[in-house]
Structure formats: structure tokens, C-alpha cells
């Protein structure tokens, strides 16, 4: 499971960098994504990957600090801790698009996340809720075959009659293929949230800073 989490984190970073690279390229080019190749996207992809790694390390430090604060607040009041935690977690959904679209430091993007996030808190929460609901449906559909096959394997393993089925190479290979479908569904479902947060970031920039993402995304670093 530790190796699985590491591989999933690497896959999430690659997927996030690709999605936001495509969105930024789409906004910057008059031809949109026509004629785009991986070679053209490579500099932007490496930039996004580097920034996501920095953001991940910074997030770990923030989580440790938040965990310490939450632990202290838990002694004071449980009913006060949960609403405060939700209030501060929701704006963080804008952190990735802000840091990947703008040429600013991770600390500046962290501060701007809360400035834009609190100003449009309701929109961020609603987009996260709707996109999360859609993503869960898609992920549930792709996970169901693997889940059913795993249950069948478990039930057969409880009896001596079906023991040969659970250890057969063919059945294990089927589980492996269904696991690939499940992983594909998990990554595919994440795209909905990424794209939704990108558009919410554009909306927040227009509302708070009067900046249109589609007209001049290069000027975001001057805000």
C-alpha cells in the first residue's frame, strides 16, 4: 500500500501538470490546441511538475502545522474546530491553479489562495461539491467490477471448493485488468475537479482582481 500511494501520487502530479498545461496553452494560443504535441508542452509540463513537487512539500509542512493547531483547538472545543477546519480547507482547492498558472512563489500563491478563496468561498465549495459528486459516480462505476470480483474471490477463498478459482492465474489476471480499469477511472474522475477549479480560479480572479484569464493569462504575475 505504501508503494501504491507513492505511484498514485506520481500519477496525480503528472495528470495535474498535464491538465493545467493544456488549459494554459489553450488560453494563450490563438490556434488553441490545434497542432499541439508533447514536445511543445514539455517545458510547461516540467515547470508544472517542479511547482507541484514544491507545493507538495510545502503542503506537508502546512498539514503538520494545521494538525498541531487542530490538536490544540480540539482540547478547547470540538464544535469550534470542525467549522474552522472546513472554512480553511475549502479555499485550498484554488491553490494548484493559482501556483501553476501564475509565475509567483509558493508562499505568494498560498497567500493569494486564501484571498481569492475566502472572497469566493461559496463558489469554491459548490464547484468542489458538484465536481466531487460527478467524480464519485464515475469512479464508482469503474470500481464496481473490481470490487465485485474481489468479493467473489474472498467468498470462494472461505470454502475449499472454490480455492482453486481464487489462486488461478486466469482469475488473478482478470483482477489485474479490473484494477487497471479502476485506476483509470480514479484518474479520469480527478479531471473534473481540476477543470472545475481552473474555471473557478478564473471567476475568482475576475470578481476579486478584475482580471480575465482568457484575455491575458501572462499578466497574472503582475497582480
PDB file of C-alpha atoms in Angstrom:
ATOM      1  CA  UNK A   1       0.000   0.000   0.000  1.00  0.00           C
ATOM      2  CA  UNK A   2       2.928   2.339   0.618  1.00  0.00           C
ATOM      3  CA  UNK A   3       4.203   1.711  -2.908  1.00  0.00           C
ATOM      4  CA  UNK A   4       0.655   2.173  -4.228  1.00  0.00           C
ATOM      5  CA  UNK A   5       0.368   5.582  -2.549  1.00  0.00           C
ATOM      6  CA  UNK A   6       3.725   6.686  -3.983  1.00  0.00           C
ATOM      7  CA  UNK A   7       2.768   5.606  -7.509  1.00  0.00           C
ATOM      8  CA  UNK A   8      -0.675   7.227  -7.150  1.00  0.00           C
ATOM      9  CA  UNK A   9       0.926  10.483  -6.010  1.00  0.00           C
ATOM     10  CA  UNK A  10       3.298  10.439  -9.013  1.00  0.00           C
ATOM     11  CA  UNK A  11       0.381   9.762 -11.339  1.00  0.00           C
ATOM     12  CA  UNK A  12      -1.650  12.575  -9.771  1.00  0.00           C
ATOM     13  CA  UNK A  13       1.224  15.032 -10.221  1.00  0.00           C
ATOM     14  CA  UNK A  14       1.674  14.046 -13.872  1.00  0.00           C
ATOM     15  CA  UNK A  15      -2.069  14.279 -14.523  1.00  0.00           C
ATOM     16  CA  UNK A  16      -2.390  17.656 -12.799  1.00  0.00           C
ATOM     17  CA  UNK A  17       0.563  19.124 -14.677  1.00  0.00           C
ATOM     18  CA  UNK A  18      -0.825  17.865 -17.991  1.00  0.00           C
ATOM     19  CA  UNK A  19      -4.362  19.205 -17.417  1.00  0.00           C
ATOM     20  CA  UNK A  20      -3.229  22.687 -16.391  1.00  0.00           C
ATOM     21  CA  UNK A  21      -0.593  22.781 -19.136  1.00  0.00           C
ATOM     22  CA  UNK A  22      -3.315  22.086 -21.695  1.00  0.00           C
ATOM     23  CA  UNK A  23      -5.631  24.705 -20.183  1.00  0.00           C
ATOM     24  CA  UNK A  24      -2.900  27.364 -20.129  1.00  0.00           C
ATOM     25  CA  UNK A  25      -1.827  26.521 -23.682  1.00  0.00           C
ATOM     26  CA  UNK A  26      -5.452  26.691 -24.810  1.00  0.00           C
ATOM     27  CA  UNK A  27      -5.827  30.157 -23.307  1.00  0.00           C
ATOM     28  CA  UNK A  28      -2.527  31.505 -24.634  1.00  0.00           C
ATOM     29  CA  UNK A  29      -2.604  30.306 -28.279  1.00  0.00           C
ATOM     30  CA  UNK A  30      -4.861  31.722 -30.940  1.00  0.00           C
ATOM     31  CA  UNK A  31      -4.947  28.247 -32.514  1.00  0.00           C
ATOM     32  CA  UNK A  32      -5.964  26.793 -29.125  1.00  0.00           C
ATOM     33  CA  UNK A  33      -4.786  23.152 -29.012  1.00  0.00           C
ATOM     34  CA  UNK A  34      -4.583  22.634 -32.747  1.00  0.00           C
ATOM     35  CA  UNK A  35      -1.256  21.083 -33.732  1.00  0.00           C
ATOM     36  CA  UNK A  36      -0.087  20.720 -30.124  1.00  0.00           C
ATOM     37  CA  UNK A  37       2.444  17.951 -29.495  1.00  0.00           C
ATOM     38  CA  UNK A  38       4.058  16.608 -26.366  1.00  0.00           C
ATOM     39  CA  UNK A  39       7.316  18.261 -27.382  1.00  0.00           C
ATOM     40  CA  UNK A  40       5.661  21.678 -27.389  1.00  0.00           C
ATOM     41  CA  UNK A  41       4.136  21.035 -23.971  1.00  0.00           C
ATOM     42  CA  UNK A  42       7.328  19.614 -22.456  1.00  0.00           C
ATOM     43  CA  UNK A  43       8.741  22.899 -20.998  1.00  0.00           C
ATOM     44  CA  UNK A  44       5.399  23.763 -19.424  1.00  0.00           C
ATOM     45  CA  UNK A  45       4.965  20.195 -18.163  1.00  0.00           C
ATOM     46  CA  UNK A  46       8.350  20.174 -16.427  1.00  0.00           C
ATOM     47  CA  UNK A  47       7.592  23.599 -14.952  1.00  0.00           C
ATOM     48  CA  UNK A  48       4.286  22.360 -13.567  1.00  0.00           C
ATOM     49  CA  UNK A  49       5.823  19.152 -12.206  1.00  0.00           C
ATOM     50  CA  UNK A  50       8.541  21.118 -10.421  1.00  0.00           C
ATOM     51  CA  UNK A  51       5.997  23.502  -8.930  1.00  0.00           C
ATOM     52  CA  UNK A  52       3.730  20.655  -7.851  1.00  0.00           C
ATOM     53  CA  UNK A  53       6.634  18.975  -6.052  1.00  0.00           C
ATOM     54  CA  UNK A  54       7.389  22.245  -4.249  1.00  0.00           C
ATOM     55  CA  UNK A  55       3.714  22.645  -3.425  1.00  0.00           C
ATOM     56  CA  UNK A  56       3.547  19.063  -2.120  1.00  0.00           C
ATOM     57  CA  UNK A  57       6.483  19.603   0.244  1.00  0.00           C
ATOM     58  CA  UNK A  58       5.030  22.918   1.356  1.00  0.00           C
ATOM     59  CA  UNK A  59       1.653  21.220   1.883  1.00  0.00           C
ATOM     60  CA  UNK A  60       3.240  18.656   4.186  1.00  0.00           C
ATOM     61  CA  UNK A  61       4.631  21.434   6.358  1.00  0.00           C
ATOM     62  CA  UNK A  62       1.282  23.211   6.350  1.00  0.00           C
ATOM     63  CA  UNK A  63      -0.513  19.987   7.281  1.00  0.00           C
ATOM     64  CA  UNK A  64       1.847  19.420  10.190  1.00  0.00           C
ATOM     65  CA  UNK A  65       1.242  22.953  11.400  1.00  0.00           C
ATOM     66  CA  UNK A  66      -2.522  22.664  10.928  1.00  0.00           C
ATOM     67  CA  UNK A  67      -2.506  19.321  12.698  1.00  0.00           C
ATOM     68  CA  UNK A  68      -0.767  20.904  15.654  1.00  0.00           C
ATOM     69  CA  UNK A  69      -3.234  23.812  15.739  1.00  0.00           C
ATOM     70  CA  UNK A  70      -6.221  21.486  15.348  1.00  0.00           C
ATOM     71  CA  UNK A  71      -4.912  19.288  18.123  1.00  0.00           C
ATOM     72  CA  UNK A  72      -4.698  22.282  20.425  1.00  0.00           C
ATOM     73  CA  UNK A  73      -8.124  23.542  19.415  1.00  0.00           C
ATOM     74  CA  UNK A  74      -9.610  20.111  19.971  1.00  0.00           C
ATOM     75  CA  UNK A  75      -8.878  20.475  23.654  1.00  0.00           C
ATOM     76  CA  UNK A  76     -10.744  23.778  23.638  1.00  0.00           C
ATOM     77  CA  UNK A  77     -13.847  22.962  21.688  1.00  0.00           C
ATOM     78  CA  UNK A  78     -14.699  20.218  19.194  1.00  0.00           C
ATOM     79  CA  UNK A  79     -17.622  22.214  17.783  1.00  0.00           C
ATOM     80  CA  UNK A  80     -15.312  25.180  17.111  1.00  0.00           C
ATOM     81  CA  UNK A  81     -12.574  23.117  15.484  1.00  0.00           C
ATOM     82  CA  UNK A  82     -14.621  21.397  12.764  1.00  0.00           C
ATOM     83  CA  UNK A  83     -16.208  24.572  11.262  1.00  0.00           C
ATOM     84  CA  UNK A  84     -12.846  26.377  11.309  1.00  0.00           C
ATOM     85  CA  UNK A  85     -11.157  23.422   9.629  1.00  0.00           C
ATOM     86  CA  UNK A  86     -13.782  23.298   6.875  1.00  0.00           C
ATOM     87  CA  UNK A  87     -13.589  27.070   6.393  1.00  0.00           C
ATOM     88  CA  UNK A  88      -9.820  26.974   5.851  1.00  0.00           C
ATOM     89  CA  UNK A  89      -9.691  23.760   3.784  1.00  0.00           C
ATOM     90  CA  UNK A  90     -12.198  24.828   1.088  1.00  0.00           C
ATOM     91  CA  UNK A  91     -10.115  27.766  -0.308  1.00  0.00           C
ATOM     92  CA  UNK A  92      -7.094  25.449  -0.700  1.00  0.00           C
ATOM     93  CA  UNK A  93      -8.812  23.929  -3.743  1.00  0.00           C
ATOM     94  CA  UNK A  94      -7.651  27.016  -5.686  1.00  0.00           C
ATOM     95  CA  UNK A  95      -4.008  26.608  -4.707  1.00  0.00           C
ATOM     96  CA  UNK A  96      -2.958  24.366  -7.608  1.00  0.00           C
ATOM     97  CA  UNK A  97      -4.348  26.529 -10.458  1.00  0.00           C
ATOM     98  CA  UNK A  98      -3.007  29.719  -8.846  1.00  0.00           C
ATOM     99  CA  UNK A  99       0.501  28.337  -8.410  1.00  0.00           C
ATOM    100  CA  UNK A 100       0.598  26.612 -11.812  1.00  0.00           C
ATOM    101  CA  UNK A 101      -0.914  29.458 -13.856  1.00  0.00           C
ATOM    102  CA  UNK A 102       0.985  32.320 -12.266  1.00  0.00           C
ATOM    103  CA  UNK A 103       4.734  32.923 -12.075  1.00  0.00           C
ATOM    104  CA  UNK A 104       4.841  33.563  -8.327  1.00  0.00           C
ATOM    105  CA  UNK A 105       6.451  31.858  -5.356  1.00  0.00           C
ATOM    106  CA  UNK A 106       4.726  29.140  -3.396  1.00  0.00           C
ATOM    107  CA  UNK A 107       4.272  31.449  -0.394  1.00  0.00           C
ATOM    108  CA  UNK A 108       2.714  34.177  -2.544  1.00  0.00           C
ATOM    109  CA  UNK A 109       0.389  31.656  -4.144  1.00  0.00           C
ATOM    110  CA  UNK A 110      -0.515  30.317  -0.702  1.00  0.00           C
ATOM    111  CA  UNK A 111      -1.499  33.794   0.473  1.00  0.00           C
ATOM    112  CA  UNK A 112      -3.415  34.530  -2.720  1.00  0.00           C
ATOM    113  CA  UNK A 113      -5.262  31.224  -2.371  1.00  0.00           C
ATOM    114  CA  UNK A 114      -6.915  32.405   0.818  1.00  0.00           C
ATOM    115  CA  UNK A 115      -7.515  35.900  -0.550  1.00  0.00           C
ATOM    116  CA  UNK A 116      -9.383  34.602  -3.588  1.00  0.00           C
ATOM    117  CA  UNK A 117     -10.755  31.557  -1.792  1.00  0.00           C
ATOM    118  CA  UNK A 118     -12.405  33.407   1.077  1.00  0.00           C
ATOM    119  CA  UNK A 119     -13.806  36.042  -1.290  1.00  0.00           C
ATOM    120  CA  UNK A 120     -15.482  33.323  -3.398  1.00  0.00           C
ATOM    121  CA  UNK A 121     -15.849  30.662  -0.706  1.00  0.00           C
ATOM    122  CA  UNK A 122     -19.382  29.685  -1.711  1.00  0.00           C
ATOM    123  CA  UNK A 123     -18.425  29.177  -5.343  1.00  0.00           C
ATOM    124  CA  UNK A 124     -15.368  27.094  -4.485  1.00  0.00           C
ATOM    125  CA  UNK A 125     -17.420  24.929  -2.144  1.00  0.00           C
ATOM    126  CA  UNK A 126     -20.216  24.479  -4.698  1.00  0.00           C
ATOM    127  CA  UNK A 127     -17.858  23.585  -7.551  1.00  0.00           C
ATOM    128  CA  UNK A 128     -15.986  21.138  -5.311  1.00  0.00           C
ATOM    129  CA  UNK A 129     -19.269  19.563  -4.252  1.00  0.00           C
ATOM    130  CA  UNK A 130     -20.692  19.215  -7.764  1.00  0.00           C
ATOM    131  CA  UNK A 131     -17.468  18.018  -9.400  1.00  0.00           C
ATOM    132  CA  UNK A 132     -16.815  15.681  -6.487  1.00  0.00           C
ATOM    133  CA  UNK A 133     -20.285  14.186  -6.900  1.00  0.00           C
ATOM    134  CA  UNK A 134     -19.729  13.607 -10.631  1.00  0.00           C
ATOM    135  CA  UNK A 135     -16.261  12.189  -9.983  1.00  0.00           C
ATOM    136  CA  UNK A 136     -17.568   9.795  -7.339  1.00  0.00           C
ATOM    137  CA  UNK A 137     -20.203   8.457  -9.730  1.00  0.00           C
ATOM    138  CA  UNK A 138     -17.611   7.849 -12.452  1.00  0.00           C
ATOM    139  CA  UNK A 139     -15.150   6.321 -10.019  1.00  0.00           C
ATOM    140  CA  UNK A 140     -17.872   4.126  -8.552  1.00  0.00           C
ATOM    141  CA  UNK A 141     -18.814   2.797 -11.994  1.00  0.00           C
ATOM    142  CA  UNK A 142     -15.226   1.880 -12.863  1.00  0.00           C
ATOM    143  CA  UNK A 143     -14.538   0.455  -9.402  1.00  0.00           C
ATOM    144  CA  UNK A 144     -17.637  -1.747  -9.157  1.00  0.00           C
ATOM    145  CA  UNK A 145     -16.375  -4.634 -11.377  1.00  0.00           C
ATOM    146  CA  UNK A 146     -13.108  -4.853  -9.427  1.00  0.00           C
ATOM    147  CA  UNK A 147     -14.981  -4.657  -6.120  1.00  0.00           C
ATOM    148  CA  UNK A 148     -17.410  -7.427  -7.093  1.00  0.00           C
ATOM    149  CA  UNK A 149     -14.603  -9.635  -8.411  1.00  0.00           C
ATOM    150  CA  UNK A 150     -12.651  -9.109  -5.176  1.00  0.00           C
ATOM    151  CA  UNK A 151     -15.700 -10.069  -3.092  1.00  0.00           C
ATOM    152  CA  UNK A 152     -16.184 -13.202  -5.191  1.00  0.00           C
ATOM    153  CA  UNK A 153     -12.550 -14.137  -4.639  1.00  0.00           C
ATOM    154  CA  UNK A 154     -12.925 -13.544  -0.917  1.00  0.00           C
ATOM    155  CA  UNK A 155     -16.082 -15.663  -0.596  1.00  0.00           C
ATOM    156  CA  UNK A 156     -14.604 -18.505  -2.630  1.00  0.00           C
ATOM    157  CA  UNK A 157     -11.453 -18.427  -0.532  1.00  0.00           C
ATOM    158  CA  UNK A 158     -13.595 -19.240   2.523  1.00  0.00           C
ATOM    159  CA  UNK A 159     -14.553 -22.595   1.033  1.00  0.00           C
ATOM    160  CA  UNK A 160     -12.370 -25.468  -0.075  1.00  0.00           C
ATOM    161  CA  UNK A 161     -14.468 -25.895  -3.213  1.00  0.00           C
ATOM    162  CA  UNK A 162     -13.528 -22.571  -4.731  1.00  0.00           C
ATOM    163  CA  UNK A 163      -9.944 -22.397  -3.549  1.00  0.00           C
ATOM    164  CA  UNK A 164      -8.589 -23.315  -6.970  1.00  0.00           C
ATOM    165  CA  UNK A 165     -10.508 -20.451  -8.571  1.00  0.00           C
ATOM    166  CA  UNK A 166      -9.046 -17.826  -6.279  1.00  0.00           C
ATOM    167  CA  UNK A 167      -5.454 -18.843  -6.911  1.00  0.00           C
ATOM    168  CA  UNK A 168      -5.729 -19.454 -10.652  1.00  0.00           C
ATOM    169  CA  UNK A 169      -3.610 -17.317 -12.927  1.00  0.00           C
ATOM    170  CA  UNK A 170      -6.585 -16.513 -15.131  1.00  0.00           C
ATOM    171  CA  UNK A 171      -8.691 -15.137 -12.298  1.00  0.00           C
ATOM    172  CA  UNK A 172      -5.755 -13.150 -10.915  1.00  0.00           C
ATOM    173  CA  UNK A 173      -5.173 -11.688 -14.362  1.00  0.00           C
ATOM    174  CA  UNK A 174      -8.835 -10.661 -14.549  1.00  0.00           C
ATOM    175  CA  UNK A 175      -8.477  -8.914 -11.188  1.00  0.00           C
ATOM    176  CA  UNK A 176      -5.371  -7.189 -12.506  1.00  0.00           C
ATOM    177  CA  UNK A 177      -7.229  -5.887 -15.580  1.00  0.00           C
ATOM    178  CA  UNK A 178     -10.148  -4.734 -13.458  1.00  0.00           C
ATOM    179  CA  UNK A 179      -7.660  -2.976 -11.182  1.00  0.00           C
ATOM    180  CA  UNK A 180      -6.312  -1.091 -14.187  1.00  0.00           C
ATOM    181  CA  UNK A 181      -9.862  -0.027 -15.093  1.00  0.00           C
ATOM    182  CA  UNK A 182     -10.393   1.112 -11.516  1.00  0.00           C
ATOM    183  CA  UNK A 183      -7.172   3.168 -11.521  1.00  0.00           C
ATOM    184  CA  UNK A 184      -8.078   4.683 -14.894  1.00  0.00           C
ATOM    185  CA  UNK A 185     -11.469   5.678 -13.515  1.00  0.00           C
ATOM    186  CA  UNK A 186      -9.845   7.255 -10.464  1.00  0.00           C
ATOM    187  CA  UNK A 187      -7.535   9.405 -12.597  1.00  0.00           C
ATOM    188  CA  UNK A 188     -10.311  10.252 -15.066  1.00  0.00           C
ATOM    189  CA  UNK A 189     -12.615  11.359 -12.266  1.00  0.00           C
ATOM    190  CA  UNK A 190      -9.939  13.723 -10.927  1.00  0.00           C
ATOM    191  CA  UNK A 191     -10.013  15.677 -14.199  1.00  0.00           C
ATOM    192  CA  UNK A 192     -13.485  17.012 -13.394  1.00  0.00           C
ATOM    193  CA  UNK A 193     -12.216  18.643 -10.197  1.00  0.00           C
ATOM    194  CA  UNK A 194      -9.087  20.047 -11.867  1.00  0.00           C
ATOM    195  CA  UNK A 195     -11.028  21.649 -14.716  1.00  0.00           C
ATOM    196  CA  UNK A 196     -13.725  22.923 -12.360  1.00  0.00           C
ATOM    197  CA  UNK A 197     -11.159  24.588 -10.112  1.00  0.00           C
ATOM    198  CA  UNK A 198      -9.437  26.147 -13.133  1.00  0.00           C
ATOM    199  CA  UNK A 199     -12.665  27.849 -14.178  1.00  0.00           C
ATOM    200  CA  UNK A 200     -13.456  28.819 -10.592  1.00  0.00           C
ATOM    201  CA  UNK A 201      -9.982  30.385 -10.359  1.00  0.00           C
ATOM    202  CA  UNK A 202     -10.740  32.417 -13.488  1.00  0.00           C
ATOM    203  CA  UNK A 203     -14.055  33.511 -11.994  1.00  0.00           C
ATOM    204  CA  UNK A 204     -12.427  34.463  -8.681  1.00  0.00           C
ATOM    205  CA  UNK A 205      -9.746  36.485 -10.488  1.00  0.00           C
ATOM    206  CA  UNK A 206     -12.389  38.389 -12.444  1.00  0.00           C
ATOM    207  CA  UNK A 207     -14.513  39.071  -9.353  1.00  0.00           C
ATOM    208  CA  UNK A 208     -11.741  39.973  -6.904  1.00  0.00           C
ATOM    209  CA  UNK A 209      -8.958  41.357  -9.118  1.00  0.00           C
ATOM    210  CA  UNK A 210     -10.928  42.247 -12.272  1.00  0.00           C
ATOM    211  CA  UNK A 211      -8.639  40.053 -14.368  1.00  0.00           C
ATOM    212  CA  UNK A 212      -9.827  37.927 -17.270  1.00  0.00           C
ATOM    213  CA  UNK A 213      -7.856  34.707 -17.546  1.00  0.00           C
ATOM    214  CA  UNK A 214      -8.741  34.091 -21.167  1.00  0.00           C
ATOM    215  CA  UNK A 215      -7.660  37.551 -22.329  1.00  0.00           C
ATOM    216  CA  UNK A 216      -4.210  37.831 -20.752  1.00  0.00           C
ATOM    217  CA  UNK A 217      -3.039  34.952 -18.600  1.00  0.00           C
ATOM    218  CA  UNK A 218       0.585  36.101 -18.836  1.00  0.00           C
ATOM    219  CA  UNK A 219      -0.131  39.193 -16.707  1.00  0.00           C
ATOM    220  CA  UNK A 220      -1.192  37.258 -13.638  1.00  0.00           C
ATOM    221  CA  UNK A 221       2.288  37.564 -12.135  1.00  0.00           C
ATOM    222  CA  UNK A 222       1.802  41.371 -12.003  1.00  0.00           C
ATOM    223  CA  UNK A 223      -1.177  41.193  -9.632  1.00  0.00           C
TER     224      UNK A 223
END
